[in-house]
mmCIF file of C-alpha atoms and ligand atoms in Angstrom:
data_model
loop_
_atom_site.group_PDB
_atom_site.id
_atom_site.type_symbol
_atom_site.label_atom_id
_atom_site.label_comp_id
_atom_site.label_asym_id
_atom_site.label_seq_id
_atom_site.Cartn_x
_atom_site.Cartn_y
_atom_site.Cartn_z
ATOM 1 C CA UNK A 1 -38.649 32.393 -22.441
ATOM 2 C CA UNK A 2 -40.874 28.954 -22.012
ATOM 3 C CA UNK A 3 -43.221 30.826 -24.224
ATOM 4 C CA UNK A 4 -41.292 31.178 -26.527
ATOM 5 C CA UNK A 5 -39.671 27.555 -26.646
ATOM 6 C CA UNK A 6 -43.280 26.562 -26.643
ATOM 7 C CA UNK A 7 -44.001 28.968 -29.765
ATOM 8 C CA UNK A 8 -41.163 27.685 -31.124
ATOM 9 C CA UNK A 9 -41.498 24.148 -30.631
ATOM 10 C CA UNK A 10 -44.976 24.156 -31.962
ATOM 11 C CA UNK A 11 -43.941 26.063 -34.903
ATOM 12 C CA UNK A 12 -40.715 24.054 -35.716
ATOM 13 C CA UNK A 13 -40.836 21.174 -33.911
ATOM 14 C CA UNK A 14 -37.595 19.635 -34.952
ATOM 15 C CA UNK A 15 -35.708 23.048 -34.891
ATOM 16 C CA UNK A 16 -36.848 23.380 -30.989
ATOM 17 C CA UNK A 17 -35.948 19.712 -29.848
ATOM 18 C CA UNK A 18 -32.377 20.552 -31.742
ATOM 19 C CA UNK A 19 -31.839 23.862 -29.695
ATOM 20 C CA UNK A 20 -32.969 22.093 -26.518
ATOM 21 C CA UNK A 21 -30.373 19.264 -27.082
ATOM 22 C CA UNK A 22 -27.619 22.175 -27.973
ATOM 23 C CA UNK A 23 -28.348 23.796 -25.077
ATOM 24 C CA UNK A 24 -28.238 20.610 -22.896
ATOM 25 C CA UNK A 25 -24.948 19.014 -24.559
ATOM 26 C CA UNK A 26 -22.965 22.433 -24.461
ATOM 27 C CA UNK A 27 -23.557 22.598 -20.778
ATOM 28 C CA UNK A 28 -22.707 19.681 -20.443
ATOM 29 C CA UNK A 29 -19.508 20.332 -22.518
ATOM 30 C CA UNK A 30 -18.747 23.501 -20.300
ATOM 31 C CA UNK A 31 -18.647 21.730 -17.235
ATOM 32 C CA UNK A 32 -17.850 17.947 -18.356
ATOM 33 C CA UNK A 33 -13.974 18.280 -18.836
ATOM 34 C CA UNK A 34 -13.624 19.353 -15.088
ATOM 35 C CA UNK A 35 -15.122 17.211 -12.834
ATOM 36 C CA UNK A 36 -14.111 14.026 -15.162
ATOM 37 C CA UNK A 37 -10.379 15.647 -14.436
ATOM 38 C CA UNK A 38 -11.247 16.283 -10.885
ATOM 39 C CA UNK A 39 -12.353 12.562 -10.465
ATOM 40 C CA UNK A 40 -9.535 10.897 -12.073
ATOM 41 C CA UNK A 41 -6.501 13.407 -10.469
ATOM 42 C CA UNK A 42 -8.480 12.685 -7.170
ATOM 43 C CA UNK A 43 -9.138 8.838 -7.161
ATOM 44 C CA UNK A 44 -6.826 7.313 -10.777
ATOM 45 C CA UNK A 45 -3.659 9.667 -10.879
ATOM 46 C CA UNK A 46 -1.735 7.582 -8.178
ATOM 47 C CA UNK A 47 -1.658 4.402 -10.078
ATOM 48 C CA UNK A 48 -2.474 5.024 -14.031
ATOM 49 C CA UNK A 49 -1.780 7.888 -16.531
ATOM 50 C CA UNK A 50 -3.450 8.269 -20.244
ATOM 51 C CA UNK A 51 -0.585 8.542 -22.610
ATOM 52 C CA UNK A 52 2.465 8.405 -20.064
ATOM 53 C CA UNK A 53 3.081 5.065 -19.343
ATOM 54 C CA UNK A 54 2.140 2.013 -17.127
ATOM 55 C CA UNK A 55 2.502 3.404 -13.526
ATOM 56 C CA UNK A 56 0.687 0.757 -11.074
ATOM 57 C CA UNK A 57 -1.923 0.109 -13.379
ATOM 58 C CA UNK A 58 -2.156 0.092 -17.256
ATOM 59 C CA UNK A 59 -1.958 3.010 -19.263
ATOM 60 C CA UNK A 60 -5.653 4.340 -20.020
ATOM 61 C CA UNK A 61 -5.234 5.956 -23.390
ATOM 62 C CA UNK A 62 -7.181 4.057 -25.572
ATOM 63 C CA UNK A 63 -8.892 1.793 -23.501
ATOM 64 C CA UNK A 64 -12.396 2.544 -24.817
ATOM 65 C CA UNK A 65 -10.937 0.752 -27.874
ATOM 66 C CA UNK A 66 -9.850 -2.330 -25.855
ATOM 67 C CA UNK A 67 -13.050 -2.418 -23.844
ATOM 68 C CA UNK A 68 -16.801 -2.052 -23.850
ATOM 69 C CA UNK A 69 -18.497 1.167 -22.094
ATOM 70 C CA UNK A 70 -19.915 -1.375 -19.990
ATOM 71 C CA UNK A 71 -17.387 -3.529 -19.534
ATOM 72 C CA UNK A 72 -15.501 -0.218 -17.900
ATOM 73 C CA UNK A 73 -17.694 0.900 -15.835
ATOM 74 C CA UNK A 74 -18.573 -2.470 -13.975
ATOM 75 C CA UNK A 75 -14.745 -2.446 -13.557
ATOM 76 C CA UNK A 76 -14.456 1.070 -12.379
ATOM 77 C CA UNK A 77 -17.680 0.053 -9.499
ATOM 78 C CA UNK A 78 -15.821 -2.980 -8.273
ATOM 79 C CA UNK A 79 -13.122 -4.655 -9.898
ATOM 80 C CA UNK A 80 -13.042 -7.052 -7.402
ATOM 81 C CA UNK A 81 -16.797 -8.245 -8.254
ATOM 82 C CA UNK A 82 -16.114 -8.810 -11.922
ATOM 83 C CA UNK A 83 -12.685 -10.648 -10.863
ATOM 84 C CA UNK A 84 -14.396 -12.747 -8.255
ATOM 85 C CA UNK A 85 -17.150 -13.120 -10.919
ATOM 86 C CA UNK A 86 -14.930 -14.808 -13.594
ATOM 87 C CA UNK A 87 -14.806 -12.502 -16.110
ATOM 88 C CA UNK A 88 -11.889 -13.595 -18.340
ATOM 89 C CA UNK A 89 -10.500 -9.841 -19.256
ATOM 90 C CA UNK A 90 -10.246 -8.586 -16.094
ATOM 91 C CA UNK A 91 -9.094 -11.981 -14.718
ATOM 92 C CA UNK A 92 -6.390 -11.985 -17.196
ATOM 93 C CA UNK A 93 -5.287 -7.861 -16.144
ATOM 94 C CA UNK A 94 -5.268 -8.969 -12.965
ATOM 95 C CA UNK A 95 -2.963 -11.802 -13.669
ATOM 96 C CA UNK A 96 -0.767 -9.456 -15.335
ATOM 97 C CA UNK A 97 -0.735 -6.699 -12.960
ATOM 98 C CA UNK A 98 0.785 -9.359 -10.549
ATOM 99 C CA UNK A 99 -2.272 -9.237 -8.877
ATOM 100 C CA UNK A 100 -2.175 -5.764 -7.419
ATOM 101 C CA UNK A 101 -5.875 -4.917 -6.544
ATOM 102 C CA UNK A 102 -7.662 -1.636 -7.863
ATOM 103 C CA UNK A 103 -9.332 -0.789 -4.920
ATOM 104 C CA UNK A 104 -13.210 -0.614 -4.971
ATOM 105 C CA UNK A 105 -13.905 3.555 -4.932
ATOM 106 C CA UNK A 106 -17.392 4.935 -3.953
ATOM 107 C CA UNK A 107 -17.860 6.498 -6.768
ATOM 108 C CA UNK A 108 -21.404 7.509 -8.163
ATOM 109 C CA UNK A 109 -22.494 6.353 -11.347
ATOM 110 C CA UNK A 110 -22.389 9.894 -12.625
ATOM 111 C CA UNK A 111 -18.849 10.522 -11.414
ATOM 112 C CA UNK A 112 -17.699 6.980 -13.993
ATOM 113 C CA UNK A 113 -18.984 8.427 -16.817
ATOM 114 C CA UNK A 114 -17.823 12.008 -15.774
ATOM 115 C CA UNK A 115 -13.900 10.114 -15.636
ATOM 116 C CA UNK A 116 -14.567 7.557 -18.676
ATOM 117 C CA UNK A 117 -15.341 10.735 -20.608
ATOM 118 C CA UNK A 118 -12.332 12.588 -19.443
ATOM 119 C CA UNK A 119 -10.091 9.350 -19.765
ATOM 120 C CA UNK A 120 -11.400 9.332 -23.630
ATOM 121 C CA UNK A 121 -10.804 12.898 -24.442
ATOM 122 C CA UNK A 122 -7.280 12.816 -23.274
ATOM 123 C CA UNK A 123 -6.778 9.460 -24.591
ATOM 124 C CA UNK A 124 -7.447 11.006 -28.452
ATOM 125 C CA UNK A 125 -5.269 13.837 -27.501
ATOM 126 C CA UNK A 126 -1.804 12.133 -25.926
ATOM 127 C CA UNK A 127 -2.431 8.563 -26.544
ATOM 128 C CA UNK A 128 -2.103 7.782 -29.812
ATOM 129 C CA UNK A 129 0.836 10.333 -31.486
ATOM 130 C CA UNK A 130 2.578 9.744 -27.494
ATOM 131 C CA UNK A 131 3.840 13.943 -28.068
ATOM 132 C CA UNK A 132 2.739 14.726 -24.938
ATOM 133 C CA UNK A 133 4.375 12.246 -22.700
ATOM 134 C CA UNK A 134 6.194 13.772 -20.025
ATOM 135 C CA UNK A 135 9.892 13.948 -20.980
ATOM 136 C CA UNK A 136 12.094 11.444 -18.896
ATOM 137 C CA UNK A 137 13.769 12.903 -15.783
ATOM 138 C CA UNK A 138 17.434 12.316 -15.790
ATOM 139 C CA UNK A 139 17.391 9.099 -13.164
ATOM 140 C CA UNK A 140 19.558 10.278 -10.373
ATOM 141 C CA UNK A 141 21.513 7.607 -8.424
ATOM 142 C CA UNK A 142 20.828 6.860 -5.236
ATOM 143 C CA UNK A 143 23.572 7.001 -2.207
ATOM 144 C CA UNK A 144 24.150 5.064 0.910
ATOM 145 C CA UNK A 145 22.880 8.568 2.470
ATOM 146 C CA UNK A 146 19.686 8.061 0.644
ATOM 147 C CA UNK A 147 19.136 4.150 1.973
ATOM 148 C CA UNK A 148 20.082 5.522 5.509
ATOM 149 C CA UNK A 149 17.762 8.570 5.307
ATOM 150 C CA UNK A 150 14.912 5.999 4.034
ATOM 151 C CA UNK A 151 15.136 3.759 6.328
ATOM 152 C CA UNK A 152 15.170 6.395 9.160
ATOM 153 C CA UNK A 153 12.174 7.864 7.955
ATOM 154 C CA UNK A 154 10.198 4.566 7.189
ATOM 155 C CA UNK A 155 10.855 3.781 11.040
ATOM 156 C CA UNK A 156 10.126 7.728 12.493
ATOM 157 C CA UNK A 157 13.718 8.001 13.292
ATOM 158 C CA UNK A 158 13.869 11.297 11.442
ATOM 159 C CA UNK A 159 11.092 13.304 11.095
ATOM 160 C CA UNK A 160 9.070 13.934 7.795
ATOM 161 C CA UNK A 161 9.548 17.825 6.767
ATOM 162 C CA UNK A 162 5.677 18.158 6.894
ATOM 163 C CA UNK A 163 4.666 16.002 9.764
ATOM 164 C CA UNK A 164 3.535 12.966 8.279
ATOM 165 C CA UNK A 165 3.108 10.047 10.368
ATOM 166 C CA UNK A 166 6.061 7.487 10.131
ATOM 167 C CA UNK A 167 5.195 4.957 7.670
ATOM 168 C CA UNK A 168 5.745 2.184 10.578
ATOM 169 C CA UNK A 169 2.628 3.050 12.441
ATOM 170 C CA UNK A 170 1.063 1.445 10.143
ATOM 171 C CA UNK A 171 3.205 -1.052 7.784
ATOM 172 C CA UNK A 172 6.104 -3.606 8.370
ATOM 173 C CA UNK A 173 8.902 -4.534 6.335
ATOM 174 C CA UNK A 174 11.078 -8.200 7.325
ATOM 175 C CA UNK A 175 14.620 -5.804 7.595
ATOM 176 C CA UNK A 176 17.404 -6.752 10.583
ATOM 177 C CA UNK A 177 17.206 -2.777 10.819
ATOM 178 C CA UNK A 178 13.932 -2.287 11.714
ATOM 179 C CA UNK A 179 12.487 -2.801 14.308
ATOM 180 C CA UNK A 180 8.553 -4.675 14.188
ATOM 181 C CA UNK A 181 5.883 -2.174 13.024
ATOM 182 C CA UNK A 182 2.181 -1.529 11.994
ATOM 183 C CA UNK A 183 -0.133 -4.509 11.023
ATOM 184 C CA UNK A 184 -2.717 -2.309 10.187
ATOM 185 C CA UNK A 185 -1.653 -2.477 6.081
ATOM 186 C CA UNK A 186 0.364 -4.164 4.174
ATOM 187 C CA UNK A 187 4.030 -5.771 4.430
ATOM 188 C CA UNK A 188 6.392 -3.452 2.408
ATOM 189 C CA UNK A 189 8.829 -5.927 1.650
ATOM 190 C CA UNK A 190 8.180 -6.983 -1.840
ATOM 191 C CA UNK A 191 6.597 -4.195 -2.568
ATOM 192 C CA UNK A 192 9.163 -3.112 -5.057
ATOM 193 C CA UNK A 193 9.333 -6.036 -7.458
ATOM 194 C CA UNK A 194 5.378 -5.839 -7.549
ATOM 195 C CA UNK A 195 4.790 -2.531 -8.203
ATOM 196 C CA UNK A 196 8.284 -1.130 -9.430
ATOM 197 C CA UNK A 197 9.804 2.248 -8.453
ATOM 198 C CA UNK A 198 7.507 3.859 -10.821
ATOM 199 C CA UNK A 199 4.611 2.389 -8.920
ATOM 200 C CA UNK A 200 5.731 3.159 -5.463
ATOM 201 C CA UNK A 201 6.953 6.320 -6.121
ATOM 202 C CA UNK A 202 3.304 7.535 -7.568
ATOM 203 C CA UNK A 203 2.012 5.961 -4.537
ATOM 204 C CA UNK A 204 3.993 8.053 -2.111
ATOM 205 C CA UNK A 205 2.956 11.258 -4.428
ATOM 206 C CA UNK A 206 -0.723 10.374 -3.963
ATOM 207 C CA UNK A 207 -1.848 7.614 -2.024
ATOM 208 C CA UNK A 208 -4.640 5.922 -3.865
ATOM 209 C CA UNK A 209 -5.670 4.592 -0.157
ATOM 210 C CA UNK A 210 -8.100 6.204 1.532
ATOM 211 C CA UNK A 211 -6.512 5.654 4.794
ATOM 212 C CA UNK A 212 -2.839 6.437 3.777
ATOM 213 C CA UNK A 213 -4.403 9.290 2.087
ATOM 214 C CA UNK A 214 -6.109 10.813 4.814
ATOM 215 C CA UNK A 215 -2.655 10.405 6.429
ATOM 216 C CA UNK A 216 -0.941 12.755 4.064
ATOM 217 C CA UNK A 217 -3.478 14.456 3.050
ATOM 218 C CA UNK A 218 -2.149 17.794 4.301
ATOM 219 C CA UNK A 219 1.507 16.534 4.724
ATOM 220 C CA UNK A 220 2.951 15.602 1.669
ATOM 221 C CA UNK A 221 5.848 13.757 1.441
ATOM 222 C CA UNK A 222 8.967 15.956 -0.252
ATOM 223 C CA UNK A 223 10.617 14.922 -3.440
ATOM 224 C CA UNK A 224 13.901 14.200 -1.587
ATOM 225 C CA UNK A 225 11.559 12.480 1.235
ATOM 226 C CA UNK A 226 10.174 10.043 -1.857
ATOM 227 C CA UNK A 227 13.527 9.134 -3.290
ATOM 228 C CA UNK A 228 14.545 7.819 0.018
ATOM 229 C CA UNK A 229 11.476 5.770 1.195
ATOM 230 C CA UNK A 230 11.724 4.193 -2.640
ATOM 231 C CA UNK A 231 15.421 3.545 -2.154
ATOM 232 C CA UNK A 232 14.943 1.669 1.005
ATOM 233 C CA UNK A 233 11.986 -0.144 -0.454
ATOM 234 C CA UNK A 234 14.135 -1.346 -3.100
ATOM 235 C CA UNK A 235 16.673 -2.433 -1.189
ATOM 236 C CA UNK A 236 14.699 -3.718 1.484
ATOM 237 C CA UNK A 237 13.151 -6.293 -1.377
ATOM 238 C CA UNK A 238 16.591 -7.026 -2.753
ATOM 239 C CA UNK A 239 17.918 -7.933 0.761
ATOM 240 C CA UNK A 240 14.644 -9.701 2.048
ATOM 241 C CA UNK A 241 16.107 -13.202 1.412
ATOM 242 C CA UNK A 242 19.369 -12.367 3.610
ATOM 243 C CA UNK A 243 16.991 -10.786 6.869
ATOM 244 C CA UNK A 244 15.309 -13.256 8.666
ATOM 245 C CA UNK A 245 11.548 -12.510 9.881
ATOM 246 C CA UNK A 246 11.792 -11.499 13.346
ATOM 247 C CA UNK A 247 10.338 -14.200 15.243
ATOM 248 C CA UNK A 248 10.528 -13.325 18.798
ATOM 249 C CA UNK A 249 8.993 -16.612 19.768
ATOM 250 C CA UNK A 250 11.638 -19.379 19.084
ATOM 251 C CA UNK A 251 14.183 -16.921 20.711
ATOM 252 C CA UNK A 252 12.035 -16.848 23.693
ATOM 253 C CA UNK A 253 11.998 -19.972 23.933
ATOM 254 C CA UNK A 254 15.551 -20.835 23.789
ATOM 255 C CA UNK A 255 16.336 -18.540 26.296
ATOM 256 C CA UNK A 256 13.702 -19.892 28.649
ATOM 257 C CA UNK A 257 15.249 -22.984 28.227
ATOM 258 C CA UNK A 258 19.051 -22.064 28.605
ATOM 259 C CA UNK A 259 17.515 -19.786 31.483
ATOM 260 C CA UNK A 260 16.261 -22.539 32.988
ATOM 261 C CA UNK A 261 19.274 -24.897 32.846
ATOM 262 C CA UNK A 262 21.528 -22.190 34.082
ATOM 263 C CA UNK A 263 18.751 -22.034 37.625
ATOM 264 C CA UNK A 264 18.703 -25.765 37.963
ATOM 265 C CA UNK A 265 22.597 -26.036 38.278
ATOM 266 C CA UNK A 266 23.023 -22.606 40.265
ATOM 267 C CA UNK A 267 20.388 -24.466 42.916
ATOM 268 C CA UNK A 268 22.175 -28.114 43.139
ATOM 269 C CA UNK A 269 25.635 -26.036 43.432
ATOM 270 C CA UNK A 270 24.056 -23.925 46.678
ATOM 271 C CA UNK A 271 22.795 -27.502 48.174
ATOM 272 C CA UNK A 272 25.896 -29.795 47.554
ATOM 273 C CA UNK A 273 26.551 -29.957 51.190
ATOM 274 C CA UNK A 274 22.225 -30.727 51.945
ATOM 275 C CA UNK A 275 21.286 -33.445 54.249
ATOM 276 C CA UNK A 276 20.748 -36.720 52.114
ATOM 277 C CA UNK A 277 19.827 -38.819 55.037
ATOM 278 C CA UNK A 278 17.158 -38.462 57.409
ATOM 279 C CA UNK A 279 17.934 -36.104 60.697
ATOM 280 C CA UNK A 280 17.709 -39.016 63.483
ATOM 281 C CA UNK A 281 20.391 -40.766 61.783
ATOM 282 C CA UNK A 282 23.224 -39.452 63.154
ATOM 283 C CA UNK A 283 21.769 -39.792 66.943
ATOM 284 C CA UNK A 284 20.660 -43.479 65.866
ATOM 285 C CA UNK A 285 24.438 -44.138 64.948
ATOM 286 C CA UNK A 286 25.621 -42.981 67.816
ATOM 287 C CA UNK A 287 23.305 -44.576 70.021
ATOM 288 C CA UNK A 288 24.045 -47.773 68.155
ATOM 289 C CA UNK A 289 27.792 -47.452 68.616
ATOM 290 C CA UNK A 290 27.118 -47.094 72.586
ATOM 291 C CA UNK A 291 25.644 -49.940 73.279
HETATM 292 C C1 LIG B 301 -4.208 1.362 -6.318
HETATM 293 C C2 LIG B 301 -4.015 1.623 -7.699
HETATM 294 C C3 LIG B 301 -5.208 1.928 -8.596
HETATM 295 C C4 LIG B 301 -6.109 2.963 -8.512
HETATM 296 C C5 LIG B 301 -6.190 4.026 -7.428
HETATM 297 C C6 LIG B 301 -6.941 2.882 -9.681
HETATM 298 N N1 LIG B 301 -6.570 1.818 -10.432
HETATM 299 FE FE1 LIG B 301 -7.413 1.236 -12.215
HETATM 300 N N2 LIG B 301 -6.200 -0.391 -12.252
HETATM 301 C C7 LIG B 301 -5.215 -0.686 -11.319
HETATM 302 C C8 LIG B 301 -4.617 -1.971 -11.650
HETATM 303 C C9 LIG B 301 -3.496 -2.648 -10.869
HETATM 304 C C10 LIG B 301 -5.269 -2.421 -12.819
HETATM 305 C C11 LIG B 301 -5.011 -3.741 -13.538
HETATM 306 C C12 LIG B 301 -6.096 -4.731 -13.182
HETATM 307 C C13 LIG B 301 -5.987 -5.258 -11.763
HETATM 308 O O1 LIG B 301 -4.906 -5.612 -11.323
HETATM 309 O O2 LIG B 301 -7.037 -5.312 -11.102
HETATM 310 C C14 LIG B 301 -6.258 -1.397 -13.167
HETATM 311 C C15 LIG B 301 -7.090 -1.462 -14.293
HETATM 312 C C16 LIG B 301 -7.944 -0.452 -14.695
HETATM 313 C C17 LIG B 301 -8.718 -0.450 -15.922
HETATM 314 C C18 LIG B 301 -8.691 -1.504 -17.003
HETATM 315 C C19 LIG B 301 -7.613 -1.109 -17.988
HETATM 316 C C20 LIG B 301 -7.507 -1.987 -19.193
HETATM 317 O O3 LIG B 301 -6.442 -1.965 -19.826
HETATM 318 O O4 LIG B 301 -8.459 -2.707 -19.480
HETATM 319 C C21 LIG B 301 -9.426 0.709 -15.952
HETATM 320 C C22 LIG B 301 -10.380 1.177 -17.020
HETATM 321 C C23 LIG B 301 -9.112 1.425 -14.733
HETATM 322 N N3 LIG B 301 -8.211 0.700 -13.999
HETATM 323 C C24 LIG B 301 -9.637 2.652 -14.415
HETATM 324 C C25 LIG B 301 -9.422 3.300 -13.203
HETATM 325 C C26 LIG B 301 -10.065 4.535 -12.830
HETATM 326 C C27 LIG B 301 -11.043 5.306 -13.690
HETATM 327 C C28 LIG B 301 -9.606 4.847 -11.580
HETATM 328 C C29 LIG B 301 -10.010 6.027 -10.711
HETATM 329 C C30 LIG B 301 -11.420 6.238 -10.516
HETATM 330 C C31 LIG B 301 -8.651 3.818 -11.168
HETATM 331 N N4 LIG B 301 -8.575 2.905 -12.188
HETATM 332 C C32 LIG B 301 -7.957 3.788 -9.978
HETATM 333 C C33 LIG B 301 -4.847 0.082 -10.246
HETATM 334 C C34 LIG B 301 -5.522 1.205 -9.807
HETATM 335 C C1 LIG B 302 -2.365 5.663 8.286
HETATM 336 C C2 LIG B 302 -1.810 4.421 7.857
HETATM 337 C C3 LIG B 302 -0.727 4.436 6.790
HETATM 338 C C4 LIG B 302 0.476 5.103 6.804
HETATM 339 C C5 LIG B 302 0.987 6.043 7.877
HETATM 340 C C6 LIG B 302 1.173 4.716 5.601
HETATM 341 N N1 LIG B 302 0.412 3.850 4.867
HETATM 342 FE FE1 LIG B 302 0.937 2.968 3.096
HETATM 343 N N2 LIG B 302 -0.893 2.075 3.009
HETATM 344 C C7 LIG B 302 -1.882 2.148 3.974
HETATM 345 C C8 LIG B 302 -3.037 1.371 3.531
HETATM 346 C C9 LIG B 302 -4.335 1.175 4.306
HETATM 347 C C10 LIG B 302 -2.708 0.847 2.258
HETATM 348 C C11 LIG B 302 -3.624 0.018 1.334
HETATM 349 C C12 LIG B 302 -3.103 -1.351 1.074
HETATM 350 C C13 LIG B 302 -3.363 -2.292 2.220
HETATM 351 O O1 LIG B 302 -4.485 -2.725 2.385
HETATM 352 O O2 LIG B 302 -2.408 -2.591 2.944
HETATM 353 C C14 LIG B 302 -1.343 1.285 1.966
HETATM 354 C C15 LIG B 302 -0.629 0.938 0.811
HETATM 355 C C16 LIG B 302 0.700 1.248 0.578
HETATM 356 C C17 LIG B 302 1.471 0.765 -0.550
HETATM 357 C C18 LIG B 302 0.951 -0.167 -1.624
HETATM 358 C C19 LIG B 302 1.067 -1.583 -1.087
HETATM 359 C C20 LIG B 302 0.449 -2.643 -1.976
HETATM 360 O O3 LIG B 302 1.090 -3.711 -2.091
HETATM 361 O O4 LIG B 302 -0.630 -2.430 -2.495
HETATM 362 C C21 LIG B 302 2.733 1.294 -0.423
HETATM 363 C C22 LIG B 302 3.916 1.092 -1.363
HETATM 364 C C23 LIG B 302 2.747 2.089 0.797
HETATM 365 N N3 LIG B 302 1.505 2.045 1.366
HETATM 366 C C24 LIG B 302 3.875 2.770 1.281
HETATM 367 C C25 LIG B 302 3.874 3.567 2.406
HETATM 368 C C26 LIG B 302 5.029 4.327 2.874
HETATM 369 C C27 LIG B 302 6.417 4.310 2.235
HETATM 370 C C28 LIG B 302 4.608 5.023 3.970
HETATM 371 C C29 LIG B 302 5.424 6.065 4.772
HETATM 372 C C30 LIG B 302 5.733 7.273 4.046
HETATM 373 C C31 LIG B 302 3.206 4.681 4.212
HETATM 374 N N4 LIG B 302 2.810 3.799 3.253
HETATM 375 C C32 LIG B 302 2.457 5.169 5.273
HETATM 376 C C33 LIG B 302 -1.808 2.834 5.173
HETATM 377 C C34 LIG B 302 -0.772 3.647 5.575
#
């Protein structure tokens, strides 16, 4: 076999250097499409699609033809460097994304061209006629049953079907209903303006978070389970101006105080009758009044 590539390559030089790079590029072909697909349904699928839409982040199809190669793949490394950096583009997606941050993935160099290439391919086959896009569901209404079932779950008062852990253990949301939770993430509570129900709800399908993800990893959330947590959400950000933070410490205060008040007139009632005067008195009045 090497002999004969040498024999060859001697012989036709050009012909063997074109069969070498055939070989090469339909390997690479063969196994290409998957892992770029692996990559992007593993780390992108939560918050963008190519062809169906916005979902937390832009819509990929076509973005070679908005953007460099290198442009994407110093935004795919770190988005955060090239916004800290200054660069104007991704300053300006940022701004429009209302500032929702694509996390930094440790992804290898080989792994961004692996999803550009991917992201390109489907691009040229959904993006531009927009066929493909997934038809619209019918949006179902949500219930008082679903904002009660939401909330319940959000706070672990009813148990996810697959065991997940209650999303409280590790977020908060400002709600008269709930009690405090986690600090460990981020406060829910506007979540819904900034990200939509769109956004959330392909958050809750597949957390983009490696620590939320790890969460869930084995216990997804049901469809029903979704609807509920994004129902709450919303409402939870509709209501936030009406529900006031819950700040324990003025309210400790104020009953410290009060609690304090109510001691101090409690203790001069029980010592109305106490000695004012000094205890000799009485005998030195008497003794006076003898004499
Ligand atoms: C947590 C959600 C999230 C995840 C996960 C995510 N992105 Fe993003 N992405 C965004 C947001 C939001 C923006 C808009 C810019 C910003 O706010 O930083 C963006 C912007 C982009 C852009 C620029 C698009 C344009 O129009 O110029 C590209 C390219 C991109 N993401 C690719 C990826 C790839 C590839 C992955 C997976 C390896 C990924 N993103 C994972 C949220 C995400
Ligand atoms: C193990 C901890 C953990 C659990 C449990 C968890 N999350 Fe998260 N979640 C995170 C982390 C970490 C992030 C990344 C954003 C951050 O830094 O706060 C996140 C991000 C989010 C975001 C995006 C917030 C934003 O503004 O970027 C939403 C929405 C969300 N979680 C909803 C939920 C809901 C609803 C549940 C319950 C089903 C839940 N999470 C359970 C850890 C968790």
């Amino acid at each position: 076999m090497i002999t004969g590539f040498s024999t060859i390559r001697r012989r036709f030089p050009v012909l063997g250097v074109l069969t070498i790079f055939l070989c090469i590029g339909s390997i690479q072909n063969a196994s290409a499409a998957d892992p770029g697909e692996q990559v992007f349904q593993n780390n992108c699928a939560g918050c963008h699609s190519v062809g169906g839409g916005a979902l937390v982040g832009p819509d990929l199809a076509g973005v070679h033809d908005r953007r460099s190669q290198a442009w994407l793949e110093g935004f795919i490394k770190s988005s955060q460097s090239m916004i800290n950096g200054g660069d104007p583009d991704a300053n300006a997606l940022y701004k429009k994304f209302n500032q929702i941050r694509m996390p930094d993935m440790s992804l290898t160099d080989g792994q961004i061209t692996e999803v550009l290439v991917y992201i390109k391919a489907a691009g040229a086959t959904t993006g531009t006629t927009g066929a493909q896009k997934p038809a619209k569901k019918p949006q179902k209404v949500a219930t008082k049953e679903d904002l009660t079932r939401g909330q319940n779950l959000f706070q672990g008062k009813l148990r996810f079907e697959n065991n997940g852990p209650t999303c409280i253990s590790c977020h908060n949301v400002t709600n008269d209903a709930v009690i405090g939770g986690g600090v460990l993430a981020k406060e829910l509570t506007r979540v819904f303006s900034k990200m939509g129900g769109t956004g959330v709800r392909a958050i809750l399908g597949r957390a983009p978070f490696p620590v939320m993800e790890a969460a869930y990893k084995d216990k997804p959330l049901t469809e029903t389970e979704i609807f509920s947590l994004v129902t709450f959400l919303q409402d939870a950000d509709e209501q936030h101006a009406y529900h006031n933070p819950r700040d324990y410490g003025k309210g400790l205060l104020l009953s410290g105080v009060i609690g304090a008040f109510i001691l101090f007139v409690f203790y001069s009632l029980l010592w109305l009758r106490r000695r004012k005067d000094s205890v000799n008195q009485k005998i030195y009045d008497r003794q006076v009044k003898s004499t």
